[in-house]
Coordinates of C-alpha atoms in Angstrom, one line a residue:
M131 CA -1.7 30.5 11.2
S132 CA -5.3 31.6 11.3
N133 CA -6.4 29.2 8.6
I134 CA -4.5 26.1 9.9
Q135 CA -6.6 23.3 11.3
L136 CA -3.9 20.8 12.1
I137 CA -0.1 20.4 12.1
I138 CA 1.4 17.0 11.2
E139 CA 5.0 16.3 12.2
E140 CA 7.1 14.0 10.0
R141 CA 7.5 10.5 11.7
S142 CA 10.3 8.0 11.0
A143 CA 9.3 4.8 9.1
D144 CA 11.4 1.9 7.8
I145 CA 10.8 0.8 4.2
G146 CA 13.3 -2.1 4.3
N147 CA 16.9 -0.9 4.0
F148 CA 16.0 2.8 3.9
M149 CA 14.5 5.1 6.5
V150 CA 11.9 7.7 5.4
G151 CA 9.8 10.4 7.1
R152 CA 6.1 9.6 6.9
L153 CA 3.7 12.5 6.5
L154 CA 0.4 11.0 5.4
P155 CA -1.8 9.2 6.5
F156 CA -2.1 10.5 10.0
R157 CA -4.5 9.2 12.6
E158 CA -6.4 12.5 12.7
K159 CA -6.1 13.2 8.9
R160 CA -6.0 10.2 6.6
T161 CA -6.2 12.0 3.3
V162 CA -6.0 15.5 1.8
G163 CA -8.2 15.6 -1.3
P164 CA -7.2 12.4 -3.2
F165 CA -3.7 12.3 -1.6
A166 CA -3.6 9.2 0.6
F167 CA 0.1 8.7 1.4
I168 CA 3.3 10.8 1.4
D169 CA 6.8 9.7 2.4
H170 CA 9.8 12.1 2.6
M171 CA 12.9 10.2 1.5
G172 CA 16.2 11.6 2.8
P173 CA 18.2 13.6 2.3
T174 CA 20.3 10.5 2.7
Y175 CA 24.0 10.2 1.8
L176 CA 24.7 6.7 0.5
K177 CA 28.2 5.4 0.4
D178 CA 29.6 3.4 -2.5
Y179 CA 28.4 0.1 -1.0
Q180 CA 24.9 1.4 0.0
N181 CA 22.1 1.4 -2.5
L182 CA 18.3 1.8 -2.6
D183 CA 16.8 -1.6 -3.3
V184 CA 13.0 -1.8 -3.0
G185 CA 12.2 -5.2 -4.6
P186 CA 9.1 -5.9 -6.8
H187 CA 6.0 -5.1 -4.8
P188 CA 2.3 -4.7 -5.8
H189 CA -0.1 -1.8 -5.8
I190 CA -3.9 -1.5 -6.5
G191 CA -6.4 1.4 -6.6
L192 CA -3.9 4.3 -6.8
S193 CA -1.4 6.3 -8.8
T194 CA 2.1 6.8 -7.4
L195 CA 4.0 10.0 -7.9
T196 CA 7.7 10.0 -7.5
Y197 CA 9.4 13.4 -7.3
L198 CA 13.1 13.7 -6.5
F199 CA 15.0 16.8 -5.2
E200 CA 18.4 15.0 -5.5
G201 CA 19.6 11.7 -6.8
S202 CA 18.3 9.0 -9.2
I203 CA 16.1 5.9 -9.0
M204 CA 15.7 3.2 -11.7
H205 CA 12.0 2.2 -12.0
K206 CA 11.0 -1.1 -13.5
D207 CA 7.4 -2.4 -13.6
S208 CA 5.2 -5.2 -14.9
L209 CA 4.2 -3.2 -18.0
G210 CA 7.8 -3.6 -19.1
T211 CA 8.7 0.0 -18.3
E212 CA 12.4 0.6 -17.4
I213 CA 13.3 4.2 -16.8
E214 CA 15.5 6.3 -14.6
I215 CA 14.0 9.2 -12.8
Q216 CA 16.2 12.1 -11.9
A217 CA 15.7 15.3 -9.9
G218 CA 12.8 17.5 -11.1
A219 CA 11.1 14.9 -13.3
V220 CA 7.9 13.0 -12.5
N221 CA 7.2 9.3 -12.5
W222 CA 3.4 8.8 -12.5
M223 CA 2.4 5.1 -12.3
T224 CA -1.3 4.2 -12.2
A225 CA -1.9 0.8 -10.6
G226 CA -5.6 0.4 -11.2
K227 CA -6.5 -3.3 -11.0
G228 CA -2.9 -4.2 -10.2
I229 CA 0.7 -3.4 -11.1
V230 CA 4.1 -4.5 -9.7
H231 CA 7.3 -2.4 -9.7
S232 CA 10.8 -2.2 -8.2
E233 CA 12.8 0.9 -7.3
R234 CA 16.6 0.6 -7.2
T235 CA 19.8 2.7 -7.4
P236 CA 20.8 2.7 -11.1
Q237 CA 23.6 0.3 -12.0
Y238 CA 26.1 3.0 -12.9
L239 CA 25.7 4.6 -9.4
R240 CA 25.9 1.4 -7.4
T241 CA 29.7 1.7 -6.7
S242 CA 29.7 5.5 -6.2
D243 CA 28.8 7.8 -3.3
K244 CA 25.4 9.5 -3.9
M245 CA 22.6 11.4 -2.4
L246 CA 18.9 10.5 -2.4
H247 CA 16.2 13.0 -1.5
G248 CA 12.6 13.2 -2.7
L249 CA 8.9 12.6 -2.1
Q250 CA 6.9 9.3 -2.7
I251 CA 3.2 10.0 -3.0
W252 CA 0.1 7.9 -3.4
V253 CA -3.0 9.5 -5.0
A254 CA -6.2 7.4 -4.7
L255 CA -8.3 6.7 -7.7
P256 CA -12.0 7.6 -8.0
R257 CA -14.1 4.5 -7.1
E258 CA -15.2 4.0 -10.7
L259 CA -11.6 3.9 -11.9
E260 CA -10.1 1.7 -9.2
E261 CA -10.1 -1.3 -11.6
M262 CA -8.8 0.5 -14.6
E263 CA -5.9 -0.9 -16.7
P264 CA -2.5 0.1 -15.3
N265 CA -0.3 2.6 -17.1
F266 CA 2.9 4.6 -16.7
T267 CA 3.9 8.2 -17.6
H268 CA 7.3 9.9 -17.3
I269 CA 7.4 13.7 -17.5
E270 CA 10.7 15.5 -17.8
K271 CA 11.2 18.5 -15.5
D272 CA 11.3 21.1 -18.3
D273 CA 7.8 19.9 -19.5
L274 CA 6.2 20.9 -16.2
P275 CA 4.6 24.4 -16.1
H276 CA 6.8 26.8 -14.2
W277 CA 6.6 30.6 -13.8
E278 CA 7.5 33.6 -11.7
Q279 CA 4.7 35.4 -9.8
D280 CA 4.9 38.1 -7.1
G281 CA 8.6 37.4 -6.4
V282 CA 8.3 33.6 -6.1
S283 CA 9.0 30.7 -8.4
I284 CA 6.0 28.3 -8.9
K285 CA 6.0 24.9 -10.6
L286 CA 2.8 22.9 -11.2
I287 CA 3.9 19.3 -10.8
A288 CA 0.5 17.7 -11.2
G289 CA -3.1 18.7 -11.6
E290 CA -4.5 22.2 -12.3
A291 CA -4.1 25.5 -10.6
F292 CA -3.6 29.2 -11.4
G293 CA -5.2 28.6 -14.8
K294 CA -2.5 26.1 -15.8
K295 CA -2.5 22.4 -16.3
S296 CA 0.3 19.8 -15.7
P297 CA 0.9 17.1 -18.4
V298 CA 0.8 14.5 -15.6
P299 CA -2.5 12.5 -16.4
V300 CA -4.4 12.7 -13.2
Y301 CA -7.9 11.2 -12.7
S302 CA -9.6 13.6 -10.3
P303 CA -9.5 17.3 -9.6
M304 CA -6.2 18.0 -7.7
Y305 CA -3.0 20.0 -7.6
F306 CA 0.6 19.6 -6.4
L307 CA 2.6 22.8 -6.5
E308 CA 6.2 23.7 -5.7
I309 CA 6.8 27.3 -4.5
K310 CA 10.3 28.7 -4.0
S311 CA 11.9 32.0 -3.0
K312 CA 15.5 33.1 -2.4
S313 CA 14.4 36.2 -0.7
A314 CA 11.7 36.9 2.0
Q315 CA 8.3 37.2 0.3
K316 CA 4.7 37.6 1.3
V317 CA 2.5 35.1 -0.3
K318 CA -1.3 34.9 -0.7
I319 CA -2.7 32.0 -2.6
G320 CA -6.3 33.1 -2.3
D321 CA -8.8 31.6 -4.7
H322 CA -6.4 29.7 -6.9
L323 CA -7.0 26.4 -5.0
F324 CA -10.0 24.2 -4.3
G325 CA -11.2 21.3 -2.2
E326 CA -9.0 20.3 0.7
S327 CA -5.5 21.8 0.9
A328 CA -2.3 21.3 2.8
L329 CA 1.2 22.8 2.8
Y330 CA 4.5 20.9 3.3
I331 CA 7.7 22.9 4.2
L332 CA 10.8 21.3 2.7
E333 CA 13.4 24.0 3.7
G334 CA 13.4 27.5 5.2
S335 CA 10.4 28.6 7.2
I336 CA 7.0 30.3 7.0
K337 CA 5.8 33.0 9.4
S338 CA 2.2 34.0 10.1
D339 CA 0.3 35.6 13.0
G340 CA 3.5 35.6 15.1
N341 CA 4.1 31.9 14.6
T342 CA 7.0 30.3 12.7
F343 CA 6.6 27.0 11.0
E344 CA 9.6 24.8 10.2
P345 CA 10.6 22.0 7.8
K346 CA 9.2 18.5 8.2
Q347 CA 5.7 19.8 9.0
I348 CA 2.5 19.5 7.0
L349 CA 0.0 22.4 7.7
I350 CA -3.6 21.3 7.0
A351 CA -5.8 24.2 6.1
K352 CA -9.3 24.7 7.3
D353 CA -10.3 25.4 3.7
S354 CA -8.6 25.9 0.3
K355 CA -8.3 29.7 0.8
L356 CA -4.8 29.7 2.4
C357 CA -4.3 32.9 4.3
E358 CA -1.5 35.4 3.7
F359 CA 1.9 34.4 5.1
E360 CA 5.6 35.2 4.8
M361 CA 8.3 33.0 3.4
T362 CA 11.7 33.6 4.9
E363 CA 14.7 33.6 2.5
N364 CA 15.7 30.4 0.8
T365 CA 12.3 28.7 1.5
T366 CA 10.7 25.9 -0.5
F367 CA 7.3 24.5 0.2
Y368 CA 4.7 22.3 -1.5
I369 CA 1.0 22.8 -1.7
F370 CA -1.2 19.8 -2.4
G371 CA -4.8 18.9 -2.3
G372 CA -8.0 18.8 -4.3
E373 CA -11.5 17.4 -4.2
A374 CA -12.1 14.7 -1.6
F375 CA -13.9 11.5 -2.5
P376 CA -17.2 10.7 -0.9
E377 CA -16.1 7.3 0.2
E378 CA -13.4 6.4 2.7
R379 CA -10.2 4.8 1.5
F380 CA -8.7 1.8 3.2
I381 CA -4.9 1.1 3.1
Y382 CA -3.1 -2.1 3.8
W383 CA 0.6 -2.4 2.9
N384 CA 0.7 -1.2 -0.7
F385 CA -3.0 -1.6 -1.4
V386 CA -5.5 1.2 -1.5
S387 CA -9.2 0.6 -2.0
S388 CA -12.7 1.9 -1.2
T389 CA -13.6 -1.6 0.0
K390 CA -11.9 -4.0 2.5
E391 CA -13.0 -6.9 0.4
R392 CA -10.9 -5.7 -2.6
I393 CA -7.8 -5.4 -0.3
E394 CA -8.3 -9.0 1.0
K395 CA -8.4 -10.2 -2.6
A396 CA -5.2 -8.3 -3.4
K397 CA -3.5 -9.9 -0.4
M398 CA -4.5 -13.3 -1.6
D399 CA -3.5 -12.7 -5.2
W400 CA 0.0 -11.5 -4.0
Q401 CA 0.4 -14.5 -1.7
N402 CA -0.5 -16.8 -4.6
Q403 CA 1.8 -14.9 -6.9
T404 CA -0.8 -14.2 -9.5
F405 CA 0.1 -10.5 -9.9
P406 CA 2.0 -9.7 -13.2
K407 CA 5.8 -10.1 -13.1
V408 CA 8.4 -7.4 -13.6
P409 CA 10.7 -8.5 -16.4
G410 CA 14.2 -9.2 -15.2
E411 CA 13.2 -9.3 -11.5
T412 CA 13.1 -12.7 -9.7
E413 CA 12.9 -11.5 -6.1
F414 CA 9.6 -12.0 -4.2
V415 CA 8.7 -9.7 -1.4
P416 CA 6.4 -11.6 0.9
L417 CA 3.2 -10.1 2.3
P418 CA 4.0 -8.7 5.7
P419 CA 2.4 -10.2 8.8
E420 CA -0.7 -8.5 10.0
N421 CA 1.1 -6.8 12.9
N422 CA 3.8 -5.4 10.6
A423 CA 1.8 -4.2 7.6
F424 CA 1.1 -0.5 7.5
K425 CA -2.7 -0.2 7.6
I426 CA -5.4 2.3 8.3
K427 CA -8.7 1.0 9.4
K428 CA -11.7 2.3 11.4

């Protein structure tokens, strides 16, 4: 694709009792706009005795965006939130100065066969908001802007694009779009985007300049003006990006910050168990050893 700068392949990662495909960060591209981390969960078939159980763990300096294609997750956090997210809805949790949450298979599904498939995304906060008070927002799928345009279905999951605005309360200029088509279609996004931009293929394929791009790839654009391409039939892809921050972001385990010192403080606070607690949760997930913690450093 003439406007593609980099192609990132999905890589396997273990998040405890569940395997995911890691997309961002990548050694050659750590962030796209404010997007600092993307995991592709599934599609995974879980038998009646298999369940998602991500125990209470901390975050700082970011917002998490959970978007499911299939399945259901029960979210609990230290604000007292307890809510089930289902396919098509958005859980948007802003950690700010610190939050703790757990993600588990809902109780009513724990003895049933089920599917789980979706995206887990971290969006870094602007430096001046990294220590803001934490908050949580749940948006139902029917409340997200969605429309038909040039033969394709478009949904604005977060941010602003195409003159529309998602109700998800973002903190910097960004966008996260879902684009689907049952038939082969030519698509030209043109000037509807801004900042850094990338495209993730979930299913189907995209053709451009004699090349075919398949699922489990992120295509990083040279600029926000994505060139014209063709979607094959039954294709779904996601476009995400926005304005990049002037400062680098550091990641260690579940912590994101513009300074290494703040991450060191978060590590100490978690070890000392001074983060707020999740009501009803007693499990403690220890800080991983240095050689096991996911980290991005210079």
